Structures are given as structure tokens and as C-alpha cells.
Coordinates of C-alpha atoms in Angstrom, one line a residue:
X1 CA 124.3 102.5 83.5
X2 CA 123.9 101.7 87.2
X3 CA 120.8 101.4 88.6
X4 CA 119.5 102.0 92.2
X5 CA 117.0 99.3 92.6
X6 CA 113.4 100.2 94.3
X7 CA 109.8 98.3 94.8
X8 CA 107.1 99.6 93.2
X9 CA 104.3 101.4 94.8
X10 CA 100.9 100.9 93.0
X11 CA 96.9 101.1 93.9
X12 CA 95.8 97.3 94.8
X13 CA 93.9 95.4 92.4
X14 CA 90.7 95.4 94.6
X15 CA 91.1 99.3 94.5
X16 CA 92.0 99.6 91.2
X17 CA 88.8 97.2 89.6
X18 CA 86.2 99.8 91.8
X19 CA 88.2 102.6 89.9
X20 CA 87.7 101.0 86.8
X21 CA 84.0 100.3 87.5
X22 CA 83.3 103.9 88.4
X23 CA 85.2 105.2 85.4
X24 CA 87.5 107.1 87.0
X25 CA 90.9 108.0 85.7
X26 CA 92.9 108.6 88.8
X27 CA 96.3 106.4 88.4
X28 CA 99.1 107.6 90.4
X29 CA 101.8 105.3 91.1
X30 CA 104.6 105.7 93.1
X31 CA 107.9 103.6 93.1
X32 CA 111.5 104.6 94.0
X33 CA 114.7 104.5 92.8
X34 CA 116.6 105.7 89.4
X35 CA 120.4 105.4 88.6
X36 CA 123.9 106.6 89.7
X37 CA 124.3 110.1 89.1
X38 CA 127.7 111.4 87.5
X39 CA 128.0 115.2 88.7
X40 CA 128.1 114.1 92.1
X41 CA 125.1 113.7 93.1
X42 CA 124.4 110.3 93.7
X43 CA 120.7 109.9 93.0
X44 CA 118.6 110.9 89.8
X45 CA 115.7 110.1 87.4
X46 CA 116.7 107.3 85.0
X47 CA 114.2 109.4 82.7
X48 CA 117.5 111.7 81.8
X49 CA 120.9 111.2 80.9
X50 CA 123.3 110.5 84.3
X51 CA 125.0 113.3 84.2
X52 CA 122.2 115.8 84.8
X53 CA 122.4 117.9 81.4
X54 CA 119.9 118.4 79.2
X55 CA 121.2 120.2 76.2
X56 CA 119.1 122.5 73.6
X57 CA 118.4 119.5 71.1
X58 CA 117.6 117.2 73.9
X59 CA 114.3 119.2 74.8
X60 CA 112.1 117.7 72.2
X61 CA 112.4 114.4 74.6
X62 CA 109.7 116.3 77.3
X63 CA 111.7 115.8 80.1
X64 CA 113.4 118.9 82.6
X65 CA 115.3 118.7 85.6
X66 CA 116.0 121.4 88.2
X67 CA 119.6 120.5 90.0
X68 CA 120.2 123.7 91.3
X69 CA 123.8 124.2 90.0
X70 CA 124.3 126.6 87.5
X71 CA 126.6 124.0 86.0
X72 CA 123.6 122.3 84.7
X73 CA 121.6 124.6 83.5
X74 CA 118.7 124.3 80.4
X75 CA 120.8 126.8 78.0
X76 CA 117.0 127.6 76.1
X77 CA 115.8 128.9 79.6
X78 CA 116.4 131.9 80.6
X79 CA 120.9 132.4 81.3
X80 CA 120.8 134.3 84.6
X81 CA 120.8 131.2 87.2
X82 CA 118.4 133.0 90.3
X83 CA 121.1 133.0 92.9
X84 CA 118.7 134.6 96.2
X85 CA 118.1 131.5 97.7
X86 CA 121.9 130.6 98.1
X87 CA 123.6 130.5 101.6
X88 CA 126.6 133.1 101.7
X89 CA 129.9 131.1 102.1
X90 CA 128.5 127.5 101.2
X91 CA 126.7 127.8 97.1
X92 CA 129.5 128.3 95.1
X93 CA 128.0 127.3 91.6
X94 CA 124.8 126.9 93.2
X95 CA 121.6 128.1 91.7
X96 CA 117.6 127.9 91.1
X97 CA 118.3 127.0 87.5
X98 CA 115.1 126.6 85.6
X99 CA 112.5 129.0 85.0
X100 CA 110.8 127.9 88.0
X101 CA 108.5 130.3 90.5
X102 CA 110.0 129.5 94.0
X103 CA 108.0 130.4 97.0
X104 CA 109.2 130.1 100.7
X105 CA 106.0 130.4 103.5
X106 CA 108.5 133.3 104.6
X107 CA 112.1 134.6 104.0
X108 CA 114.6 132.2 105.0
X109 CA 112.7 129.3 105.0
X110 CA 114.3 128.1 101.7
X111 CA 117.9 128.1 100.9
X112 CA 120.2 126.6 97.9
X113 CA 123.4 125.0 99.7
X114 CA 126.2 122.3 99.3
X115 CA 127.2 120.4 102.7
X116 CA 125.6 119.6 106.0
X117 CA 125.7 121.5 109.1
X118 CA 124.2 120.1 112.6
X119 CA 120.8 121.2 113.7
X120 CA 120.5 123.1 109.9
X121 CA 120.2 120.4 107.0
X122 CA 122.0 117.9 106.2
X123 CA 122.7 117.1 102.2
X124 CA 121.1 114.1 100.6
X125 CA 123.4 110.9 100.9
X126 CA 126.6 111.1 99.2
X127 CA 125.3 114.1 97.2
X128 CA 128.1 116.6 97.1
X129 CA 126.3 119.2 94.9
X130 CA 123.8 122.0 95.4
X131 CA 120.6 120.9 97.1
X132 CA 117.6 122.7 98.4
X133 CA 115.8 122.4 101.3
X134 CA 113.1 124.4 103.5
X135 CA 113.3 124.9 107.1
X136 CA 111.6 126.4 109.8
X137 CA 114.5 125.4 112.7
X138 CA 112.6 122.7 114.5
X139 CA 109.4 125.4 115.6
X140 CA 105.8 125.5 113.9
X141 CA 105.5 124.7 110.4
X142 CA 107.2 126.0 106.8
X143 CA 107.1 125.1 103.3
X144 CA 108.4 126.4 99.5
X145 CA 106.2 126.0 96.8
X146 CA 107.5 125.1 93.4
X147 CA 105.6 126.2 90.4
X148 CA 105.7 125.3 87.1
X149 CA 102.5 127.3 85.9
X150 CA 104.3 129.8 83.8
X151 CA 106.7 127.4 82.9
X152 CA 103.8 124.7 81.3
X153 CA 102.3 128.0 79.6
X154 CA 105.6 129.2 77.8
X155 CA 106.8 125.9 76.4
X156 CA 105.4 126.2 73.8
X157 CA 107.1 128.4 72.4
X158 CA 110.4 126.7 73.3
X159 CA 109.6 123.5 71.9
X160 CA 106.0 123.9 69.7
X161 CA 105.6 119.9 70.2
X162 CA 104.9 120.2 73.8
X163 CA 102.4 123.2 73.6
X164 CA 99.7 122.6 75.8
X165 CA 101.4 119.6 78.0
X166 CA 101.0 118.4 81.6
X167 CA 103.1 116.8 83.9
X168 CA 102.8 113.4 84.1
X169 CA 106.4 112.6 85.6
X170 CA 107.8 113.9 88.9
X171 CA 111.0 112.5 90.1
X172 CA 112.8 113.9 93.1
X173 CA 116.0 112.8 95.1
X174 CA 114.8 112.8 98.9
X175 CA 117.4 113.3 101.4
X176 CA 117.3 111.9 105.0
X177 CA 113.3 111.5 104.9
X178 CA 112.0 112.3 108.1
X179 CA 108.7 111.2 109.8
X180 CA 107.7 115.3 109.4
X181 CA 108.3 115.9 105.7
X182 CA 105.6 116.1 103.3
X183 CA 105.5 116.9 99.8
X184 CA 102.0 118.2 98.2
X185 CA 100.7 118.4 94.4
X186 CA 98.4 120.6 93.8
X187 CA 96.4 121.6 90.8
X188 CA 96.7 125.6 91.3
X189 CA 95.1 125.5 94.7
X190 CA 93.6 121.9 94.7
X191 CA 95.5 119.2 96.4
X192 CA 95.9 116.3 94.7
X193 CA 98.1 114.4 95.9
X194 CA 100.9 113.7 99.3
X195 CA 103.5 112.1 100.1
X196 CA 104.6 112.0 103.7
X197 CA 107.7 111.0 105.0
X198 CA 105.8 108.7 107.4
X199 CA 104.3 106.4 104.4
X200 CA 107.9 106.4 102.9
X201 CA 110.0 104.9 105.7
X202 CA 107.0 102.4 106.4
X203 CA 107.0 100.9 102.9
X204 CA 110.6 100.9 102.6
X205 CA 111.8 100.2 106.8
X206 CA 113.7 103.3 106.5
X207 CA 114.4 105.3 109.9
X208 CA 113.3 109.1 110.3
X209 CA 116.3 111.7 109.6
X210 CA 119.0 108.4 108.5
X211 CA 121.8 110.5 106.3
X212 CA 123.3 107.5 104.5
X213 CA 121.1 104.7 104.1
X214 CA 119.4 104.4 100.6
X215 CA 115.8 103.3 102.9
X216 CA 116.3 106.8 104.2
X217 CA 118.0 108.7 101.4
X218 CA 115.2 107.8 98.1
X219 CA 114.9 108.8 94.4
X220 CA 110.9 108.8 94.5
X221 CA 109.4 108.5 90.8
X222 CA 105.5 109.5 90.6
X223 CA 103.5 108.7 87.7
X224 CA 100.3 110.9 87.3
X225 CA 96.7 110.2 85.7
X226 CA 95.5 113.5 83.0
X227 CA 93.0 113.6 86.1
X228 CA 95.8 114.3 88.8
X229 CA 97.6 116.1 86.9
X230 CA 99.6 119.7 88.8
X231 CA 101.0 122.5 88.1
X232 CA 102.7 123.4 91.9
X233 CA 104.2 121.2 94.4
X234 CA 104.9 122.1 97.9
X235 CA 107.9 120.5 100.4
X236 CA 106.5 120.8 103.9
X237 CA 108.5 120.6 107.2
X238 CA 107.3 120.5 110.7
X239 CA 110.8 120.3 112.0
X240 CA 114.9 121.2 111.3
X241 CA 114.8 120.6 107.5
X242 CA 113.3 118.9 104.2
X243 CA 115.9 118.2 101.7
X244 CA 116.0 117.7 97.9
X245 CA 117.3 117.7 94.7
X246 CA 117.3 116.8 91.0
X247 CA 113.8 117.3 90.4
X248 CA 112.7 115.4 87.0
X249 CA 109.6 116.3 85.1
X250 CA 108.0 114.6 82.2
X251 CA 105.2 116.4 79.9
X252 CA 102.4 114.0 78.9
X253 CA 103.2 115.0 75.2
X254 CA 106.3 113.6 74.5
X255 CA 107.8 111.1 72.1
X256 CA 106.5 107.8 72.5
X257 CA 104.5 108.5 75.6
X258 CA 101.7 105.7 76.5
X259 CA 97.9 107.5 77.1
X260 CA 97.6 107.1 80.3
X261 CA 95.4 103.9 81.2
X262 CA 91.8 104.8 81.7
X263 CA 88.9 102.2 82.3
X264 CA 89.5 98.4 83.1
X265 CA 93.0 98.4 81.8
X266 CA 93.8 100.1 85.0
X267 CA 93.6 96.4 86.6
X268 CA 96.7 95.0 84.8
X269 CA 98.6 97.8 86.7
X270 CA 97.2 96.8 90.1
X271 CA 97.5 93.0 89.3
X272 CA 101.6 93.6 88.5
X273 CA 102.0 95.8 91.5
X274 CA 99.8 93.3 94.0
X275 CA 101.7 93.1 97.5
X276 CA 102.3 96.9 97.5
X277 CA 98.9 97.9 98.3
X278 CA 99.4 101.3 100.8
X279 CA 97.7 104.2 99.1
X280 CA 99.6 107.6 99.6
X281 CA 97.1 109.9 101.1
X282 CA 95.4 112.0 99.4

């Protein structure tokens, strides 16, 4: 399979040995880039297969994605696809597709969508499927909020052998990143993390609201600590649009998953990673 090649974003090691001395368990890492999508997309997790699916017998492996086209939908989840945020005449097959809570700052300041249009949003680089984005038409400030709280609290009962797991995987593909873009984890209404646009194109020379270069147009992978870990994220836009798609989680308890590192072993991680040293805000 094809990869899309990114750096790695990690804590320095300075940072990283006072972490260690304080006992603190607070990890994230950020690094970008996955693999070559085969739906059409262009950009996804290399967590998941390449075509987006994730069939009944593949759920045991702790990892979900949200694509919003019907076409990919989790058939154990419920099988009405939530069609309200789609915009009339451009989300054929489109859909929220996962038993996810979506939650615009007001009406119409999330919609489901294939295609650009000028001065409304324009779709993630060569992604020619459903993608969502928020939008508040270049005045104040909107967001959605995507919750997974009811979804963490039922999965048990979907797959027994990830009762009582957190997310310690996000992947997202992020569509012509702009300087005013953030996106925000929160622990129900703690934030824990942010990623701005701003610290994006910085680290990777990217320009603000590119639509076809991959410095502008990023599949961003964030590991979490037990200690960061979130239930709700939240895409933030001071301007025109924030775009998105194929949104990968991983649960802590699956197959084969490491503990996250705690203590000195945290150093290793900032010794590997030295020479990416920016710290996402928090």
C-alpha cells in the first residue's frame, strides 16, 4: 500500500525528562500523514484498511472511522445513515454514518457535502467523496462538536472486549488548513488538547487555505496519554470554512495495543522525535 509520507511531531527530550521527573503521564504526539485512500478520497489513517470499510468482524481490531458516505457505513451501528446535515443538490450518498452526536454552534454552521464551491468550502485535496465542514461565512466565530460519549458507553455491548475503552487514536484528513482553523479535545468540558491551523502550516511550510498541496491538505495522526484522554472534539472556524473527513479512532483496549509510556520511558520518545520540538498548545 502507498504511503503519504509525514515528520513526526513529538514533545522534546528536555520537556519530556521534566515530565518524567514529575511523574506525569501526559504524552501526546502528533505526526502526519497515512496512505492512499481507495474510495476516492485520497487521504486516510493507515490504522484501517484503504478503502475505508470496516466490516462486522473487523470491529474487534478497536478502530472506527466516520467518512460520511453512507457507502461506508459500520453495518453493527445503527442502519439509518443521519442525512440533516447534507446540502440539498450536492450529498448524494452522503451521510453522518456512525453513531456519533453532532453539534453545530447554530443551524447551518455544519453541512455534509461533495465538491467545492467559491467563498463556501472547498473539498479536501483530490477528495471526491462526502466531507464535512463548519462554517460561519467569513463573520464571528462557529464550531461543531463531535461526540463520542454515548458511543464509548455502548461499545460494549457491540464488541464486550472494548467495554470500558478510551480513545487513544485520532486521525483526521484536513483539507486546505487555514491560519483560522482549530480543532479542540476535550474531556466532557475540559480542554485538553488544540491544534491550530497556525502550528500546522509552520511545522510543515504549508500556506493558509492551499487546496492541493499535501503541506496544506494533511492526514494528522494524534496519539493520546490515558491522562489526555477525550470524549468530544470540536472543529473551530473564525472564517469561510474548516474542512474534514475520514476521522479514525483507536480505543486503548485493543489487540496488541502498547500501555501507554508513563515515567522515564517517556524520554526514548522525545530522544527519536529530537528536532521536532513545537508543542501544540494546550
Amino acid at each position: 500500500m502507498k504511503n503519504i509520507l509525514g515528520k513526526s511531531k513529538v514533545f522534546s527530550a528536555g520537556l519530556v525528562l521534566a515530565m518524567a521527573m514529575a511523574g506525569s503521564a501526559s504524552a501526546a504526539t502528533v505526526t502526519f500523514g497515512g496512505q492512499i485512500a481507495t474510495d476516492g478520497s485520497y487521504k486516510t489513517s493507515n490504522k484501517i484498511t484503504a478503502d475505508n470499510i470496516i466490516t462486522n468482524a473487523q470491529l474487534a481490531n478497536g478502530y472506527f472511522v466516520e467518512t460520511f458516505d453512507q457507502a461506508t457505513a459500520i453495518p453493527a451501528f445503527p442502519p439509518t445513515p443521519n442525512t440533516d446535515f447534507n446540502v440539498p443538490g450536492a450529498s448524494s450518498g452522503c451521510a453522518v454514518n456512525s453513531p456519533l452526536a453532532v453539534t453545530p454552534s447554530a443551524p447551518g454552521k455544519v453541512n455534509v457535502r461533495k465538491g467545492s464551491v467559491t467563498n463556501v468550502a472547498a473539498a479536501p485535496a483530490h477528495d471526491t467523496t462526502c466531507y464535512a465542514y463548519t462554517t460561519n461565512n467569513g463573520s464571528g466565530t462557529s464550531y461543531v462538536d463531535i461526540d463520542y460519549t454515548a458511543f464509548l458507553a455502548s461499545i460494549g455491548g457491540t464488541v464486550p472486549s472494548l467495554a470500558g475503552s478510551y480513545i487513544n487514536y485520532l486521525g483526521f484528513y484536513w483539507g486546505s488548513v487555514d491560519t483560522y482553523n482549530t480543532f479542540e479535545f476535550y474531556s466532557d468540558n475540559v480542554l485538553v488538547k488544540s491544534v491550530s491551523g497556525t502550528d500546522l502550516l509552520a511545522d510543515l511550510g504549508g500556506t493558509s487555505g492551499d487546496q492541493v498541496s499535501d503541506k496544506s491538505n494533511v492526514y494528522v495522526n494524534i496519539d493520546f496519554s490515558a491522562g489526555e484522554a477525550f470524549n468530544r472534539f470540536r472543529v473551530v472556524t473564525s472564517g469561510i470554512a474548516g474542512e474534514f473527513d475520514n476521522i479514525v479512532v483507536g480505543l486503548d483496549k485493543r489487540p496488541g495495543q502498547v500501555p501507554a509510556p508513563t515515567g522515564l520511558a517517556l524520554l526514548g520518545l522525545g530522544l527519536i522525535g529530537l528536532g521536532f520540538t513545537r508543542r501544540f498548545k494546550k
